[in-house]
Coordinates of C-alpha atoms and ligand atoms in Angstrom, one line a residue:
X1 CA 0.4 26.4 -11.4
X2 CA -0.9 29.9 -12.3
X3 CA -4.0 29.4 -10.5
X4 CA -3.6 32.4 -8.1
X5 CA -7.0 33.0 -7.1
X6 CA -6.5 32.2 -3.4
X7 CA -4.9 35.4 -3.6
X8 CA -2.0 34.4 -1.5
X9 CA 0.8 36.3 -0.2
X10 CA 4.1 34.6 -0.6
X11 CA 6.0 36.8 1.1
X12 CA 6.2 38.9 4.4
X13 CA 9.1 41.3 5.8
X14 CA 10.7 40.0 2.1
X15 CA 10.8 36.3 3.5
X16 CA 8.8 33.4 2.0
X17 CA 5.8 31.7 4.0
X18 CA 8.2 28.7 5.4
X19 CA 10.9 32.0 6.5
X20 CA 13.3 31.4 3.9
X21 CA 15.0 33.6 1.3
X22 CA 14.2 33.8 -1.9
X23 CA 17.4 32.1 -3.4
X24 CA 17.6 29.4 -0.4
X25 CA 16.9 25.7 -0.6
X26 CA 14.8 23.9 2.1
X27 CA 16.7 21.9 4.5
X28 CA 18.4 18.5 2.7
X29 CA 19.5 15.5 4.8
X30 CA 20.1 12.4 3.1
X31 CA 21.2 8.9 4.1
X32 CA 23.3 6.5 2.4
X33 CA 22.7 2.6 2.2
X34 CA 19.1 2.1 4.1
X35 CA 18.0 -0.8 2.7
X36 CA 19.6 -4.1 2.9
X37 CA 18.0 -6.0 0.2
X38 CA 19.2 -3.4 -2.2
X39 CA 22.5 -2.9 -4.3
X40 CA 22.3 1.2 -3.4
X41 CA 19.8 2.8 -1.3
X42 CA 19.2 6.9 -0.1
X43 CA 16.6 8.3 1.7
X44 CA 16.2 12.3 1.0
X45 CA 14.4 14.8 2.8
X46 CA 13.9 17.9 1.1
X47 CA 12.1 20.1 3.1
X48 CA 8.5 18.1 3.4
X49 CA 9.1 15.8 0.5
X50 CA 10.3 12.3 1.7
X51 CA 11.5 9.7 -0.7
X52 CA 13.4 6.3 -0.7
X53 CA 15.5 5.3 -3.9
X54 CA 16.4 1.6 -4.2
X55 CA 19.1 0.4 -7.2
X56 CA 19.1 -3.1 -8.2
X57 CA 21.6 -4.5 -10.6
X58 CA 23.3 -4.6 -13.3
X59 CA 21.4 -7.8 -13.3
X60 CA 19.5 -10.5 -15.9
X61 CA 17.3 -8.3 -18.0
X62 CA 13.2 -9.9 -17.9
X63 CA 11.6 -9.9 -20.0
X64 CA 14.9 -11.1 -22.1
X65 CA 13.7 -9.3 -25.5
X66 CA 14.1 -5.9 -23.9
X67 CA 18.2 -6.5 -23.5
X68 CA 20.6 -4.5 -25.4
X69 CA 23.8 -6.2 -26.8
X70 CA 26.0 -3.2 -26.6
X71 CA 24.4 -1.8 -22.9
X72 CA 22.9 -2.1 -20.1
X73 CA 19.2 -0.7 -20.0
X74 CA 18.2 1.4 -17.2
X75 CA 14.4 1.4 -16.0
X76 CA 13.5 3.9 -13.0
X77 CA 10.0 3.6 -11.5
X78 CA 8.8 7.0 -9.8
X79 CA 5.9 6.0 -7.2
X80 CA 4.2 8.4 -5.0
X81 CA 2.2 6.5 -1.9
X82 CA -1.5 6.8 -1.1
X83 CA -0.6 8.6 2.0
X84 CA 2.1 10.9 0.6
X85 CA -0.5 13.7 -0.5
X86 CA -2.9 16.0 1.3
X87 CA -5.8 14.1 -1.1
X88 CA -5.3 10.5 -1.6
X89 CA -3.2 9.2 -4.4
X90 CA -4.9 6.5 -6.1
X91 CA -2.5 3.6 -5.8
X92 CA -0.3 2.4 -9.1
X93 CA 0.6 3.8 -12.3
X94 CA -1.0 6.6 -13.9
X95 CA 0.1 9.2 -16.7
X96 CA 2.3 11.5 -14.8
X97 CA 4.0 8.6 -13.0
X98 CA 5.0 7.5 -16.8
X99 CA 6.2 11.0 -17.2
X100 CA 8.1 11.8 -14.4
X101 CA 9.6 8.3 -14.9
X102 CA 10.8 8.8 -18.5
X103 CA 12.2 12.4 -17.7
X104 CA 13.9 11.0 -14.0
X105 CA 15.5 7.5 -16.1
X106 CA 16.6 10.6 -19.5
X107 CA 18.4 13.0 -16.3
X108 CA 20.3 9.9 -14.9
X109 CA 21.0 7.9 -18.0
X110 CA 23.8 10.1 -19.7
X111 CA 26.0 9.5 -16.5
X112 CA 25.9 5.7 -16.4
X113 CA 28.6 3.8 -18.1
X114 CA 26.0 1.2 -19.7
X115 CA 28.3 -0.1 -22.1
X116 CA 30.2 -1.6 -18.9
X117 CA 27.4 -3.9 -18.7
X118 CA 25.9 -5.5 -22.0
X119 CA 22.6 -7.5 -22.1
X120 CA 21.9 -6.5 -18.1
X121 CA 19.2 -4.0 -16.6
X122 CA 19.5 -1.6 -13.8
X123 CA 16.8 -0.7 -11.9
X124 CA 16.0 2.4 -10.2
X125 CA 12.8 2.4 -8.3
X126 CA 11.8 6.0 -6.3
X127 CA 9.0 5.8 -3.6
X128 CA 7.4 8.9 -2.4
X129 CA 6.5 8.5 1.3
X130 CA 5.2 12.1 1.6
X131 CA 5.3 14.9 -0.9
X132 CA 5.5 18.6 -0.7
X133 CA 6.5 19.4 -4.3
X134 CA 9.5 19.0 -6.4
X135 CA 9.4 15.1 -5.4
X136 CA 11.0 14.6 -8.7
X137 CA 14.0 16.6 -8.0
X138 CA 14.2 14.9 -4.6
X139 CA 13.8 11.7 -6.3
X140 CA 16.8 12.2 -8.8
X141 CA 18.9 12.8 -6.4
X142 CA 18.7 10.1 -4.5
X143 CA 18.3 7.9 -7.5
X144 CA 21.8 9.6 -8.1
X145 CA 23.5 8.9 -4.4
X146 CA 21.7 5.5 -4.6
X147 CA 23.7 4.2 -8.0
X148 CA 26.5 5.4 -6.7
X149 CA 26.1 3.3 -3.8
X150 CA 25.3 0.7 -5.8
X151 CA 28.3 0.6 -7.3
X152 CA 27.7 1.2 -10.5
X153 CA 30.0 3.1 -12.4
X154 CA 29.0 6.8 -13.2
X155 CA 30.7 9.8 -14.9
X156 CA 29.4 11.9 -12.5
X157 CA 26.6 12.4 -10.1
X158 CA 23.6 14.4 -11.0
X159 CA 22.1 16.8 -8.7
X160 CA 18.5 18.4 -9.0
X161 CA 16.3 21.1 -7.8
X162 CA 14.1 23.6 -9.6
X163 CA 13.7 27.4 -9.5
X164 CA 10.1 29.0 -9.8
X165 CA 8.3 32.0 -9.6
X166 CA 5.7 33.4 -7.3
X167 CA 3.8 36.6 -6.1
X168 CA 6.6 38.0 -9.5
X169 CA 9.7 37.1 -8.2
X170 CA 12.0 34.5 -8.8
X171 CA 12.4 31.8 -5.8
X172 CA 15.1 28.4 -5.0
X173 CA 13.0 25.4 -4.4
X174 CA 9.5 26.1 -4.4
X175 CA 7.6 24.3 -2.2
X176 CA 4.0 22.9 -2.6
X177 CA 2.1 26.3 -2.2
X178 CA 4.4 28.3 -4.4
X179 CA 4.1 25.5 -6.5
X180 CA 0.4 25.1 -6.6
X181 CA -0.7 29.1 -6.5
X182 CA 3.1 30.7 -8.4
X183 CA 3.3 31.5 -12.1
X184 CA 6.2 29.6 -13.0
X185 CA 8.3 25.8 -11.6
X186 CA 11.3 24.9 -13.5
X187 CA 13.0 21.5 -12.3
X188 CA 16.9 21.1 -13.9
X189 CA 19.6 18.2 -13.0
X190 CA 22.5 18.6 -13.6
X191 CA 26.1 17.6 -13.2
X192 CA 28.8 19.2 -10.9
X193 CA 30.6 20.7 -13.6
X194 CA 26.9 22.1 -15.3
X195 CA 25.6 20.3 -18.0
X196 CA 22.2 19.8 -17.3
X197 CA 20.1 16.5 -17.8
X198 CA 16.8 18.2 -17.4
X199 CA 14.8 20.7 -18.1
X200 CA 11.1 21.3 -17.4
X201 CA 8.9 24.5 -17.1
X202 CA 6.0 24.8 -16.1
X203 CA 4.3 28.3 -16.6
X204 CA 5.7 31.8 -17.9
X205 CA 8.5 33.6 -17.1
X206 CA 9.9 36.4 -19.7
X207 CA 13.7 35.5 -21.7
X208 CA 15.3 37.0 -18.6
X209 CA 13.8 35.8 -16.3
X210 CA 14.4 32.1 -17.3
X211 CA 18.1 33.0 -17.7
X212 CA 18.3 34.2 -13.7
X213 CA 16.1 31.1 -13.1
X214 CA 18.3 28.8 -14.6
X215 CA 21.7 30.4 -12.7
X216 CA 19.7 30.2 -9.9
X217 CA 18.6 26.5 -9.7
X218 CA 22.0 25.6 -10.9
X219 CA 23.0 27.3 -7.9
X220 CA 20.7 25.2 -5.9
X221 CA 22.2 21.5 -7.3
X222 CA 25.6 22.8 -6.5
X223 CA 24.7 22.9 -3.0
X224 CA 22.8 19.9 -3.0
X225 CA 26.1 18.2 -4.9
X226 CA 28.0 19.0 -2.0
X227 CA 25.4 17.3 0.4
X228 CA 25.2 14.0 -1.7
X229 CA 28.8 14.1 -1.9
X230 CA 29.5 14.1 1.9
X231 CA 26.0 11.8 2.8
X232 CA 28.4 9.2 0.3
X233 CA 31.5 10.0 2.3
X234 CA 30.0 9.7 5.4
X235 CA 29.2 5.9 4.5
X236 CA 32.4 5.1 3.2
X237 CA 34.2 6.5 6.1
X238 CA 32.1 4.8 8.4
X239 CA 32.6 1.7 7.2
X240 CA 36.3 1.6 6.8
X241 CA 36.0 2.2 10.4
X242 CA 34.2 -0.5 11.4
X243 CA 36.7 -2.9 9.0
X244 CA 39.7 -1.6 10.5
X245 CA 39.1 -0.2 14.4
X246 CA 41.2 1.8 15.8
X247 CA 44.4 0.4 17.2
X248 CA 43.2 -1.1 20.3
X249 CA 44.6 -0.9 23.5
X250 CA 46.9 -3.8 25.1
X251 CA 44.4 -6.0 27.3
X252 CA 45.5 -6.4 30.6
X253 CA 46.8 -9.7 31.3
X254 CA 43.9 -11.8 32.9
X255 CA 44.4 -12.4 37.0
X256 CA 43.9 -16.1 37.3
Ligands
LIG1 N1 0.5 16.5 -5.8 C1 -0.6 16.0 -5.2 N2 -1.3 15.0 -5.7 C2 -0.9 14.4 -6.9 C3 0.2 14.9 -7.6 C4 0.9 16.0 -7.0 O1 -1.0 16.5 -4.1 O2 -1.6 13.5 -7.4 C5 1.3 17.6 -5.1 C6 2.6 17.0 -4.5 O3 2.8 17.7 -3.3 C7 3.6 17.3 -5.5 C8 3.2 18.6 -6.0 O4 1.8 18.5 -6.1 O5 4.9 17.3 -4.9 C9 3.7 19.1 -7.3 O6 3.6 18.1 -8.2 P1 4.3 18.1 -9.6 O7 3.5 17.3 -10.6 O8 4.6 19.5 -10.0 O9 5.7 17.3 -9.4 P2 6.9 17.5 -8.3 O10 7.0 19.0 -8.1 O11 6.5 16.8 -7.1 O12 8.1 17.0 -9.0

């Protein structure tokens, strides 16, 4: 961030360097219920950033002293692979992990209905499998599908992406070298009906700025609302169909 001495251009004939607009999202696709070992799964791909969420739970909290009598904790591990960045990641825990962690569980947890479920844990664990910046905001939002498919009982679903700026103007989505080389990343989440969850900035932007920055990434989580929203009914629908098939047709009788 704000290291623009590689003097890059970020934008030509008034489009960005991967052709978009300024206020557009990369392309989202995301799958419901991938892993079969898990309460709620989602894979997300937002633009280059690839990431799997898996939900376990409510279940026995362990260690035992961390349970809550009145709730249900919720811990969410954020993990970025090895071989998910251009230099390699050393493996495990380090201090932005913790971070993006804490601020990924804080976007979530206002949603949950934890008193549902006193003296359990759920457990949200993202896995970056390739990044290309805002793998937080990818990561919350699958987090989000993947509770829901889970099960577990939410107000509402959260929704995430971030606004920036580069090369002076204000862009949806930045990806990783309008990330690395703009002046300013702002990740929100949010729900549907807009309160927000998070709020990060990284960099400057002037009062007004961050007021067309905010509209605009809260633009951005609408959308990627309405894509979480059908990726879930997608599932649902599918599997109604394969519980109750379509009326089917009178076999012939067999000719002995
Ligand atoms: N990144 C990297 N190596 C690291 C951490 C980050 O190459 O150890 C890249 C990665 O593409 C990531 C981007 O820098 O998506 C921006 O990272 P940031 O910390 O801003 O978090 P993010 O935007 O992914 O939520």
């Amino acid at each position: 961030m704000g290291e623009n001495d590689a003097n890059i251009t970020f934008f030509k004939d008034g489009l960005r360097l991967d052709g978009r607009r300024a206020d557009e999202l990369r392309p989202l696709k995301i799958e419901v219920g991938i892993l079969a070992r898990a309460d709620g799964s989602c894979y997300i791909e937002m633009g280059g950033n690839k990431v799997i969420a898996a939900v376990y739970g409510p279940r026995e909290v362990h260690p035992r002293h961390l349970q809550e009598v009145t709730r249900a904790i919720v811990r969410y591990r954020y993990n970025m692979a090895s071989f998910s960045v251009e230099e390699r990641k050393r493996p495990g825990p380090d201090r932005r992990s913790y971070e993006l962690s804490k601020v990924s569980r804080e976007a979530l947890e206002p949603v949950i209905l934890t008193s549902y479920f006193p003296r359990s844990v759920i457990d949200v664990f993202v896995e970056v499998l390739q990044a290309d910046a805002g793998t937080r905001t990818a990561g919350i939002n699958a987090a989000s599908v993947a509770l829901a498919d889970a099960g577990i009982p939410m107000k509402s679903m959260i929704s995430s992406c971030a606004a920036g700026k580069v090369g002076g103007q204000l862009v949806l989505d930045p990806m990783k070298e309008e990330d690395n080389y703009g002046e300013a990343d702002m990740p929100i989440a949010m729900t549907p009906d807009g309160r927000i969850t998070l709020l990060q900035m990284d960099g400057h932007m002037t009062r007004e700025e961050l007021k067309t920055a905010l509209d605009m990434a809260m633009g951005g989580c609408r959308q990627v609302y309405e894509v979480q929203r059908k990726a879930l009914i997608d599932k649902y629908n599918q599997m109604e169909a394969e519980i109750i098939p379509d009326q089917e047709q009178p076999q012939e009788a067999e000719v002995l």
